[in-house]
Short mmCIF file of C-alpha atoms in Angstrom, two decimals:
data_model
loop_
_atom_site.label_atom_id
_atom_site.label_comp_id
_atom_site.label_asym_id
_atom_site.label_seq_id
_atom_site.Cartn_x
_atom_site.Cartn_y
_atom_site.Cartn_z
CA UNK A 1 17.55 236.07 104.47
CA UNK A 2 21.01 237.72 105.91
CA UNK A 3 23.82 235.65 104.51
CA UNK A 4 26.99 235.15 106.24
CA UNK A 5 30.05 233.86 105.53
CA UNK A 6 32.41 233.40 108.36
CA UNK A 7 36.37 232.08 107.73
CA UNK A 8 38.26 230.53 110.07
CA UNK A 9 40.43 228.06 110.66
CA UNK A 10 39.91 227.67 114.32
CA UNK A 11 36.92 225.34 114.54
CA UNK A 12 35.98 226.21 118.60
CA UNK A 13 35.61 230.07 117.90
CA UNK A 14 34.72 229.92 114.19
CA UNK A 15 31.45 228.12 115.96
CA UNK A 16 31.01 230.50 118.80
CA UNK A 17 31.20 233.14 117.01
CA UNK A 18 28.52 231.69 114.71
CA UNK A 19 25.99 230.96 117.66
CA UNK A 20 26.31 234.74 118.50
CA UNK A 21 25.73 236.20 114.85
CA UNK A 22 22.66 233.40 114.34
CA UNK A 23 21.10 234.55 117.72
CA UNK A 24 20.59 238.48 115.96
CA UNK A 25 18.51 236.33 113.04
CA UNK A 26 21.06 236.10 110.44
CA UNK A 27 21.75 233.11 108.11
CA UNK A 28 25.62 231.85 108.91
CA UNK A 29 27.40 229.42 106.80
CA UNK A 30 31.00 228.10 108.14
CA UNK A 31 34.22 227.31 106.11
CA UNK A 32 37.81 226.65 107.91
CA UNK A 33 40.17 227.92 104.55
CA UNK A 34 40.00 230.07 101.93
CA UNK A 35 39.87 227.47 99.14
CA UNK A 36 36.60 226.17 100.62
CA UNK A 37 35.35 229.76 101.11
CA UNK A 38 35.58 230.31 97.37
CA UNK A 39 32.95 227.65 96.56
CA UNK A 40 30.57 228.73 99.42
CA UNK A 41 30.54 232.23 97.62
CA UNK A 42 29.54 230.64 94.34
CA UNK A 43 26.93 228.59 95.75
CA UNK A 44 25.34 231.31 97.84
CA UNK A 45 24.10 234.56 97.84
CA UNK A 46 26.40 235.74 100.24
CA UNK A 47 25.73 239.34 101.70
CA UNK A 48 28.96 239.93 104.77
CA UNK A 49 32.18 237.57 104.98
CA UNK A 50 33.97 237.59 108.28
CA UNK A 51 37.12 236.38 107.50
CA UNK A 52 39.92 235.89 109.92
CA UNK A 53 43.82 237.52 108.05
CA UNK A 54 45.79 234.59 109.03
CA UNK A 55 44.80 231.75 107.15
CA UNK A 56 46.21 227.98 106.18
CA UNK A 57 46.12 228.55 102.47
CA UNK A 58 46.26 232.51 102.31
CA UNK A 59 46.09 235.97 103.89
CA UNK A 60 42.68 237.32 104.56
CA UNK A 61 43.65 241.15 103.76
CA UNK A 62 44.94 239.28 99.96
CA UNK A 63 41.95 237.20 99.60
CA UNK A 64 39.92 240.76 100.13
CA UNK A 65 40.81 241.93 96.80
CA UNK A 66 39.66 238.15 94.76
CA UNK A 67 36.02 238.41 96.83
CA UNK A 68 35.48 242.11 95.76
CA UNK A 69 36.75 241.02 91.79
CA UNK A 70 34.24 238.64 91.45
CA UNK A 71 31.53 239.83 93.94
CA UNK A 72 31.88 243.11 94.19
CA UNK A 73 28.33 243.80 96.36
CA UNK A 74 30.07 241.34 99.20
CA UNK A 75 31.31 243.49 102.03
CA UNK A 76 33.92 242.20 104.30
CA UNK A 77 35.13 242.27 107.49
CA UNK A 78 38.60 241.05 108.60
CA UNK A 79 39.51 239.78 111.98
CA UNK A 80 42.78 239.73 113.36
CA UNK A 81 44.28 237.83 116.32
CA UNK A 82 46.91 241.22 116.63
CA UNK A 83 46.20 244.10 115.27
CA UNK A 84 49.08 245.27 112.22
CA UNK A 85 48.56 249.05 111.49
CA UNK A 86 49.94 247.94 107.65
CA UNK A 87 47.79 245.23 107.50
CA UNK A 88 45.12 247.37 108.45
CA UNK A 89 45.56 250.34 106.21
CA UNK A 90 46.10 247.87 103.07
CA UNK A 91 42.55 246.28 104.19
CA UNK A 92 40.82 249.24 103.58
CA UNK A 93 42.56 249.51 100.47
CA UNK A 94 41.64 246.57 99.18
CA UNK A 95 38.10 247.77 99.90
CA UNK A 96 37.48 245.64 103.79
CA UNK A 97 34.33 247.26 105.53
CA UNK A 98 36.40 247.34 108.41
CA UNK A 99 39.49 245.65 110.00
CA UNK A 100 38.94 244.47 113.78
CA UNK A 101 41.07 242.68 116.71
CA UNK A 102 39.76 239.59 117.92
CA UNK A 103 38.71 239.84 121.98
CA UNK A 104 39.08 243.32 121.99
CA UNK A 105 36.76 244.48 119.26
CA UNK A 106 34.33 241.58 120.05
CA UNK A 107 31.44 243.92 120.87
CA UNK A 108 31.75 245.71 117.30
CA UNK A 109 30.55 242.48 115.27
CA UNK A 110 27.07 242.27 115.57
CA UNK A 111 26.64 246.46 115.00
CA UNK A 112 28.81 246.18 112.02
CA UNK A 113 27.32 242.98 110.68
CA UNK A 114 24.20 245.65 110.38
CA UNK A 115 25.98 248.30 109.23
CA UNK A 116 27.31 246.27 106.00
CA UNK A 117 23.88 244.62 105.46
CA UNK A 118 22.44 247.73 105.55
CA UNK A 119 24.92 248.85 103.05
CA UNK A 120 24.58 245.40 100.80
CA UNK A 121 21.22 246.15 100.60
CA UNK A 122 21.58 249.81 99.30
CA UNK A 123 23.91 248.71 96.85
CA UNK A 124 21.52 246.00 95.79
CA UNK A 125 18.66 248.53 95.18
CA UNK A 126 20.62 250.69 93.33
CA UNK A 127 21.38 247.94 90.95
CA UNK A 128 18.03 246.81 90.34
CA UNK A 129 17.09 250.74 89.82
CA UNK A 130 19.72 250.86 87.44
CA UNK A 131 18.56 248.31 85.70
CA UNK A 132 15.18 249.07 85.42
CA UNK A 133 16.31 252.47 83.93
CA UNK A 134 18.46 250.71 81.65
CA UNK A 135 16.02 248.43 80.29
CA UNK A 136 13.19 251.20 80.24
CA UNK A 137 15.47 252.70 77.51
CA UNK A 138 16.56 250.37 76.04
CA UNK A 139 16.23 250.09 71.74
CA UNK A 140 14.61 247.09 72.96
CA UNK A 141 11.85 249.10 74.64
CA UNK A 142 11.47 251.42 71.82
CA UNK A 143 7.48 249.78 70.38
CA UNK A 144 7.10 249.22 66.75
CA UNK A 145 7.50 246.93 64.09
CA UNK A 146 7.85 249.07 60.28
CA UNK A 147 10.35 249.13 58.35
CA UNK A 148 11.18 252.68 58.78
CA UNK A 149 11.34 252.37 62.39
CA UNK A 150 13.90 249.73 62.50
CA UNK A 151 16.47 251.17 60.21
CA UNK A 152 16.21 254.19 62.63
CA UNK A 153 17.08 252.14 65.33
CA UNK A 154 19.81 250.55 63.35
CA UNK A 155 21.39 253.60 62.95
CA UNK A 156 20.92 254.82 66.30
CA UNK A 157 22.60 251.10 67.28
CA UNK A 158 25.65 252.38 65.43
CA UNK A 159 25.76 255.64 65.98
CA UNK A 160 25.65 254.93 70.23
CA UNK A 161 29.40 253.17 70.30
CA UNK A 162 30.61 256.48 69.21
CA UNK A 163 31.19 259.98 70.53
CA UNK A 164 29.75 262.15 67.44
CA UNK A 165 27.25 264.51 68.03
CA UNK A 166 23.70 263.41 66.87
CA UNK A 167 20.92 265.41 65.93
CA UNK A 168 17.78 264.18 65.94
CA UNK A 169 15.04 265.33 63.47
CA UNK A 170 11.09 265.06 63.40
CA UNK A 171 7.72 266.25 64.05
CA UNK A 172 7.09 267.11 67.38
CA UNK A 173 6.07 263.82 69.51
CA UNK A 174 7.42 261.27 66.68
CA UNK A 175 10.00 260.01 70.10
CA UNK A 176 12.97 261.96 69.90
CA UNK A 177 14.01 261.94 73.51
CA UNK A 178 13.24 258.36 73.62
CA UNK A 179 15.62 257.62 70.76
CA UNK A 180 18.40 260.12 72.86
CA UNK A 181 17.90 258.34 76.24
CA UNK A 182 18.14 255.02 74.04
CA UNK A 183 21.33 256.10 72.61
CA UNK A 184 22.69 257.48 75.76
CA UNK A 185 22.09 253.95 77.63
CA UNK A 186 23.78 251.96 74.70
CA UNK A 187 27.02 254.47 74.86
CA UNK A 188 30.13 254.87 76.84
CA UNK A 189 28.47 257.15 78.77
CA UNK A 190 25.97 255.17 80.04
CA UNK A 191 27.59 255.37 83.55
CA UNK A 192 26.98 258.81 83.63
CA UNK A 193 24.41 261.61 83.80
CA UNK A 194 22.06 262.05 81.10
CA UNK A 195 20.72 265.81 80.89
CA UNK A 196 17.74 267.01 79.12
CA UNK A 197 17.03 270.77 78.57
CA UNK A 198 14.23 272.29 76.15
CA UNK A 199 15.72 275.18 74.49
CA UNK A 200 11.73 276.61 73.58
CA UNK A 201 10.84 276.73 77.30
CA UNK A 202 13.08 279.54 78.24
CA UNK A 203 13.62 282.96 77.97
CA UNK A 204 17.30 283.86 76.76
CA UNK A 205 18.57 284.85 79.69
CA UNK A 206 16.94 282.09 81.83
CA UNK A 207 18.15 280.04 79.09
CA UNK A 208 21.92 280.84 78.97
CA UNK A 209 21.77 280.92 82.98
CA UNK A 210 20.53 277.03 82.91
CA UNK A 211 23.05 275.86 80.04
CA UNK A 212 25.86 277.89 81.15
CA UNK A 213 25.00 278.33 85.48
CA UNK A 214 26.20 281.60 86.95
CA UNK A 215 27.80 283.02 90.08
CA UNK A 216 26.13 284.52 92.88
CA UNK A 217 25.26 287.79 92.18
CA UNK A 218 25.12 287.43 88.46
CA UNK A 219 21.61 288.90 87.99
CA UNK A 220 18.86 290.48 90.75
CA UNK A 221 17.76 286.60 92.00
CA UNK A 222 20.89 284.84 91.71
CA UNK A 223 21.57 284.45 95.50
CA UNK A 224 24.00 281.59 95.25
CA UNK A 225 26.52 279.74 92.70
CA UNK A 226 24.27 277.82 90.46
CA UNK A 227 25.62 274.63 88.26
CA UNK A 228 24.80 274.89 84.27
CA UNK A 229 23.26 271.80 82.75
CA UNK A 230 27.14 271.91 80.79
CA UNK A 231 28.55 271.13 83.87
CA UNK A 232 26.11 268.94 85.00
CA UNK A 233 26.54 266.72 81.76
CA UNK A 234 30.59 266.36 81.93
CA UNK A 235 31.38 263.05 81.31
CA UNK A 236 27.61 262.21 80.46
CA UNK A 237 25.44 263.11 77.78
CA UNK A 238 24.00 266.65 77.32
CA UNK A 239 20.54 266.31 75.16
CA UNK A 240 19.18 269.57 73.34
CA UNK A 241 15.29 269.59 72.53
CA UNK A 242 14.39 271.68 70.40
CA UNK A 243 17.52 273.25 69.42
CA UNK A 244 16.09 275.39 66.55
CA UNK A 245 14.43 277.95 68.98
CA UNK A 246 17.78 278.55 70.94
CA UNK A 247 18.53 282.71 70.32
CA UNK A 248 21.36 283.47 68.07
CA UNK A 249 23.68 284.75 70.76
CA UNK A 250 23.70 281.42 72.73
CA UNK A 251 24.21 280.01 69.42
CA UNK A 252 27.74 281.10 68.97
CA UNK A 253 28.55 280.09 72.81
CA UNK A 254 27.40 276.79 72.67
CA UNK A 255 29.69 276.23 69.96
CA UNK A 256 32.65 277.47 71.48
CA UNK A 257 31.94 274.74 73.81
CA UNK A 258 32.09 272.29 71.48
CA UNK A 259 34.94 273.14 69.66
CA UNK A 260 37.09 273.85 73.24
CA UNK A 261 35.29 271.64 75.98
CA UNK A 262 35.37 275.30 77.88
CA UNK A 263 31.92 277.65 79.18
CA UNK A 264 31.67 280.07 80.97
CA UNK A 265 29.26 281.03 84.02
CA UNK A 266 27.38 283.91 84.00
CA UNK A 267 29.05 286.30 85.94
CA UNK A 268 32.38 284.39 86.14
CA UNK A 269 35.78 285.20 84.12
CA UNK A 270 36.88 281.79 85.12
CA UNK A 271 36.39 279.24 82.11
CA UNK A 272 35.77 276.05 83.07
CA UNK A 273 36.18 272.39 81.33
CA UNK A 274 33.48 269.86 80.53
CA UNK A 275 33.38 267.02 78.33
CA UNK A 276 30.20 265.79 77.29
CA UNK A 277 28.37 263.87 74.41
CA UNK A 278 25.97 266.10 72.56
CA UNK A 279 22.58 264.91 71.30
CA UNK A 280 20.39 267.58 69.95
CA UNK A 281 16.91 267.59 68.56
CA UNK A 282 14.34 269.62 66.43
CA UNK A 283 11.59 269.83 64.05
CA UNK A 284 12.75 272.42 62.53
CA UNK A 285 14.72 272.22 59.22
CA UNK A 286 17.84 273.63 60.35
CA UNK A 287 19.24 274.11 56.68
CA UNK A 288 16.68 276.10 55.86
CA UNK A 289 16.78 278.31 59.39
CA UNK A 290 20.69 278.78 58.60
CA UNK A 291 20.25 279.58 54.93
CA UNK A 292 17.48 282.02 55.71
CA UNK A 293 19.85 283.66 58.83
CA UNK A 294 17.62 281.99 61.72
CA UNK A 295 20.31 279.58 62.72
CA UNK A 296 23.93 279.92 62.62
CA UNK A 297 25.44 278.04 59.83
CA UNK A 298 29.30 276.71 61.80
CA UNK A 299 26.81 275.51 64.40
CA UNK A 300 24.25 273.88 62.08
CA UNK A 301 27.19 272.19 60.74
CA UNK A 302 28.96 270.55 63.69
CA UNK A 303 25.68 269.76 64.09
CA UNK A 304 24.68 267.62 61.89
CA UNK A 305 27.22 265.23 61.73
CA UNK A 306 25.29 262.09 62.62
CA UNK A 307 21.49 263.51 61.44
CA UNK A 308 18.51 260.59 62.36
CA UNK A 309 15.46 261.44 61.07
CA UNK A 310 11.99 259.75 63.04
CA UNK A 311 9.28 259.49 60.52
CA UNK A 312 6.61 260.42 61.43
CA UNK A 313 3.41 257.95 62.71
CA UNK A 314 1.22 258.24 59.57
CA UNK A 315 4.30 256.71 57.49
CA UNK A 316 4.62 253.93 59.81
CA UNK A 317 1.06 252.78 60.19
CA UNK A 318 2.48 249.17 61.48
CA UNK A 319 3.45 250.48 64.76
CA UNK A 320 0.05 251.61 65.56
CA UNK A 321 -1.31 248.79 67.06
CA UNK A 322 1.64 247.23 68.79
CA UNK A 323 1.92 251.04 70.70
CA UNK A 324 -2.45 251.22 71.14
CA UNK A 325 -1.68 247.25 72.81
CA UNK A 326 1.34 248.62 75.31
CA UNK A 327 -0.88 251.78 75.89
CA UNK A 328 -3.64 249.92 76.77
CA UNK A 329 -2.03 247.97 79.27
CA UNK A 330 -0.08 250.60 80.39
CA UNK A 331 -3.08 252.83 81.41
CA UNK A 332 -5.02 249.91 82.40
CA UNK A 333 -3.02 248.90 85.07
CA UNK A 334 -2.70 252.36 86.41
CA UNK A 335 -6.28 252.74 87.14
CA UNK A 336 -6.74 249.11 88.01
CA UNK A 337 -8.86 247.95 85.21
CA UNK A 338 -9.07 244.54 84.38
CA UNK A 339 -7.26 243.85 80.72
CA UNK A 340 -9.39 245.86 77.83
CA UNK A 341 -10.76 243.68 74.15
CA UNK A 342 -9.66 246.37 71.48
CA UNK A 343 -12.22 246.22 69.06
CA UNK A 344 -10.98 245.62 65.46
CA UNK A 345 -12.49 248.68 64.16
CA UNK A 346 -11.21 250.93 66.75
CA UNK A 347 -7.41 249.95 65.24
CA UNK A 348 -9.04 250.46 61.98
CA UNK A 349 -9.66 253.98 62.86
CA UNK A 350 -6.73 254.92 64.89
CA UNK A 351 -4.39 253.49 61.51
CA UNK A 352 -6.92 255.48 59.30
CA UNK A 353 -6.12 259.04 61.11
CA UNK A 354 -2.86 260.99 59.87
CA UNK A 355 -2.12 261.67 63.69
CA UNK A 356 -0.30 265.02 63.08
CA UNK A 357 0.61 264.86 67.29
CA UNK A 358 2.39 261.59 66.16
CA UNK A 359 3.03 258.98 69.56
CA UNK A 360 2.23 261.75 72.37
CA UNK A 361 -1.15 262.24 70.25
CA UNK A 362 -2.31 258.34 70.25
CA UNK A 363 -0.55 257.96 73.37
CA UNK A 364 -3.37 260.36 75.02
CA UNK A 365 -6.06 259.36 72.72
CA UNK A 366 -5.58 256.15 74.46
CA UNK A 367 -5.25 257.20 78.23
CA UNK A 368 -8.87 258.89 77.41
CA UNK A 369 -10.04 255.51 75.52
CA UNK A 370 -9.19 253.57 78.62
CA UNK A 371 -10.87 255.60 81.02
CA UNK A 372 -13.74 255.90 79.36
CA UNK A 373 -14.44 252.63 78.10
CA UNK A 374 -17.15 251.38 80.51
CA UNK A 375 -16.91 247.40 79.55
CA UNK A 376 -14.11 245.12 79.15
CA UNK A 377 -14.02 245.98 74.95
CA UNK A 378 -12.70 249.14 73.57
CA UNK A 379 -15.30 250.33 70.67
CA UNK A 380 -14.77 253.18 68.69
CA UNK A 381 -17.39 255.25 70.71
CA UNK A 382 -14.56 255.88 73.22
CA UNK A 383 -12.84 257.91 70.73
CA UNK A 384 -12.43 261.25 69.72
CA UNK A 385 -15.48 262.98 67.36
CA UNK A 386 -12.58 263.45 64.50
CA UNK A 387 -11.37 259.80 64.39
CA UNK A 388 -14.56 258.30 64.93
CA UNK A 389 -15.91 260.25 61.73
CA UNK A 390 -13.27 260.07 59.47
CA UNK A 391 -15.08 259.55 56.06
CA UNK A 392 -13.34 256.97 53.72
CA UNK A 393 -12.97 260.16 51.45
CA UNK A 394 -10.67 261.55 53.96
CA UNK A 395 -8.84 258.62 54.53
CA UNK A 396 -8.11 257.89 50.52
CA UNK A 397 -4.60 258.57 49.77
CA UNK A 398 -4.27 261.28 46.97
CA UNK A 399 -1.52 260.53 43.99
CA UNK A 400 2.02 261.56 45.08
CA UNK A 401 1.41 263.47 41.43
CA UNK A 402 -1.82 265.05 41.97
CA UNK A 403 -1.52 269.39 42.78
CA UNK A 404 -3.64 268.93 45.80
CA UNK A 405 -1.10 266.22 47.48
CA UNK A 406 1.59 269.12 46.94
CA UNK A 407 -0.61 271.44 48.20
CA UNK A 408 -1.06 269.61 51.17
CA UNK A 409 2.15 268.89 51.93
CA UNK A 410 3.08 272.08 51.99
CA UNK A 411 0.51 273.30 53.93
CA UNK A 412 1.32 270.63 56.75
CA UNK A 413 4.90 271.39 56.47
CA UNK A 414 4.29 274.74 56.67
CA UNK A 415 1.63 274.63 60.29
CA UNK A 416 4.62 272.23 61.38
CA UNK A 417 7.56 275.08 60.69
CA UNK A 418 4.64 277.39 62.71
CA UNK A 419 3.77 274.99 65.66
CA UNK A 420 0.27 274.75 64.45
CA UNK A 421 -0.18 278.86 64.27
CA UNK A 422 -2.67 279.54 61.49
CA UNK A 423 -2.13 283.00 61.48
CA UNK A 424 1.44 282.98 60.93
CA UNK A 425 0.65 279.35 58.16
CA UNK A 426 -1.53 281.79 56.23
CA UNK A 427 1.07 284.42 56.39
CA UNK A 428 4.18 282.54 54.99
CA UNK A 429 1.48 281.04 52.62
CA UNK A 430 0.23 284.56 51.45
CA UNK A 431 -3.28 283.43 51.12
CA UNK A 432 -5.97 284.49 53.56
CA UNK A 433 -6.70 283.09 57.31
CA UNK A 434 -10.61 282.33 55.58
CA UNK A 435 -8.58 280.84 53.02
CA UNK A 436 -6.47 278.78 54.96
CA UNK A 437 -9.71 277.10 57.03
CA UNK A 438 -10.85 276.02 54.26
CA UNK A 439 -7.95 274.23 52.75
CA UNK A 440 -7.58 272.51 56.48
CA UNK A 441 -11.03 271.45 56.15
CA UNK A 442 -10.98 270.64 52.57
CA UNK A 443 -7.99 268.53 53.00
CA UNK A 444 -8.70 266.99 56.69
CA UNK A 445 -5.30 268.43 58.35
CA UNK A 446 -5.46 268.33 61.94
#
């Protein structure tokens, strides 16, 4: 339903003018005075006010600015018996949809009573949108229920207020960008843009041209000004993925940014001025990459100010299920299945397996479960051969004390340093690639 308010204290026109606006379909509800007004717009959803300047208890173009305090998706139109140039221009000021002359603008109502709907509308769906993308993330929204996961969000909760740069550690797909987005939402730059940019998916150039932008002619293919993701994240948040595998060169750029607030474009002489929040991420250990000369030290320092670290999933075996439930409803409602039984064994098996892909891992896992579970039960037949056949000797823990739990430890730290390369593992290992099957087999790393 179209709401609207008309004001006015004249009780023959207030009415015709009512007949005309609820002959185009809209809702009208009358009040002579602006005290009387006031309680209408608490007691409805009110989209348009029509309110006449010249009031008994008030002036119209003063009662503008009280309307937009405390509803500030209202728009208003003000009607005047003679038109007042000041009047007018402080009406818009005040933030009036428009400012028209009774009798002689009479024709204008009804297509701006459309116009502002239109507009209340917009403004409506951009809330709810907001919203949505606010609650979506949320710390409320992050799934899980260990220990370890909750005094990562508690630090992420206090970490948010501020403006320190974070860095985020982790295996790769243990959330990171989830926990960023989280803390962007619950900062002071929540009103702002929030800009992702994976530092492994670029070349350098490509690289410094998407951090940095450049100028027309910068490079053969650069046909036009282009904005940097710097730029794009002034007054927002700027988030770094994997910040480890950024070259050395844009190393020492990036943090004259954030010592100065200044870049510059490639191409350009010009600096120019953005002030962002930084949140960076990797699962790399950046101590080690600056102490061995892969990453420069100043920048591994301002850094690491404010380091969270995101255990990984096999350390925080209680969020398994609750994330297998919201998958499972998640990817059965995008297909259209009717809600899926999960079998107690199957979450016996998924919280046996050391998922080394961590969330993104058993978040697929279970998008393949659900579609190929053919009844309404999810058995562990749906799963994948090397969960489904995990021996209980595989699953036993070792001792924290024993040389093969050192061993491998190392060896999964080491495939994690190498993004799962064997040939460079068995390299920094110094033991053969044979070598190195075997211990994967012998010790069941994924």
């Amino acid at each position: 339903m179209k709401n609207i308010l008309i004001i006015d204290d004249e009780e023959k026109l207030r009415g015709l003018l009512a007949r005309i606006v609820k002959s185009e379909g809209f809702n009208v509800i009358e009040a002579p005075d602006l005290r009387s007004s006031f309680k209408k717009l608490e007691l409805n959803d009110i989209d348009v006010v029509l309110c006449d300047v010249k009031l008994p208890d008030g002036n119209g173009v003063d009662f503008l600015q009280k309307i937009k305090s405390s509803f500030p998706l209202v728009e208003v139109i003000l009607l005047t018996a003679y038109g007042n140039i000041s009047d007018g221009v402080q009406a818009m000021k005040n933030g009036a949809f428009d400012y028209i002359v009774k009798g002689d603008d009479n024709d204008k109502i009804i297509p701006l009573l459309y116009k502002a709907f239109e507009k209340v509308q917009l403004q409506k769906k951009v809330q709810q949108l907001e919203k949505r993308i606010s609650d979506k993330y949320s710390f409320d929204a992050i799934i899980g229920k260990s220990k370890a996961l909750e005094q990562v969000i508690d630090l992420a909760k206090k970490v948010a207020k501020t403006n320190s740069t974070v860095l985020l550690t982790g295996e790769t797909g243990t959330g990171k960008e989830v926990f960023a987005q989280a803390i962007h939402e619950n900062s002071l730059h929540a009103s702002k843009s929030f800009v992702a940019l994976n530092c492994s998916t670029f070349s350098k150039e490509i690289l410094e041209s998407e951090l940095f932008g450049h100028k027309q002619g910068a490079f053969t293919g650069a046909i036009k000004d282009k904005k940097g993701f710097i730029e794009e994240a002034n007054g927002g948040t700027l988030f770094l993925d994997e910040i480890g595998e950024m070259p050395i060169e844009l190393q020492a750029k990036l943090l004259r940014v954030l010592e100065t607030n200044e870049f510059i474009p490639v191409g350009d002489t010009t600096p120019k001025k953005s002030n962002f929040r930084l949140i960076a991420a990797t699962n790399r250990d950046l101590k080690v990459e600056s102490d061995e000369h892969r990453f420069r030290s100043d920048l591994y320092f301002r850094l690491n100010i404010f380091e969270i670290n995101i255990p990984p999933l096999r350390e925080r075996v209680k969020d398994i299920a609750p994330l297998v439930h919201y998958f499972v409803d998640k990817f059965s409602t995008s297909i259209n299945k009717k809600a899926l039984h999960i079998e107690e064994e199957f979450l016996h098996k998924l919280e046996a397996y050391q998922w080394p892909g961590n969330v993104r891992e058993l978040k697929n896992v279970i998008e393949r479960a659900v579609i190929l579970a053919n009844k309404d039960i999810l058995t562990i037949d749906v799963l994948p051969y090397e969960i489904q056949h995990k021996t209980e000797n595989n699953s036993k823990s070792m001792s924290a004390f024993s040389m093969n739990s050192v061993e491998k430890l190392h060896i999964q730290k080491v495939l994690n340093y190498t993004k799962g390369n064997k040939a460079e593992t068995a390299r920094l290992l110094e033991i053969g690639i044979a070598t190195l099957y075997r211990k994967l087999e012998e010790y069941n790393i994924q």
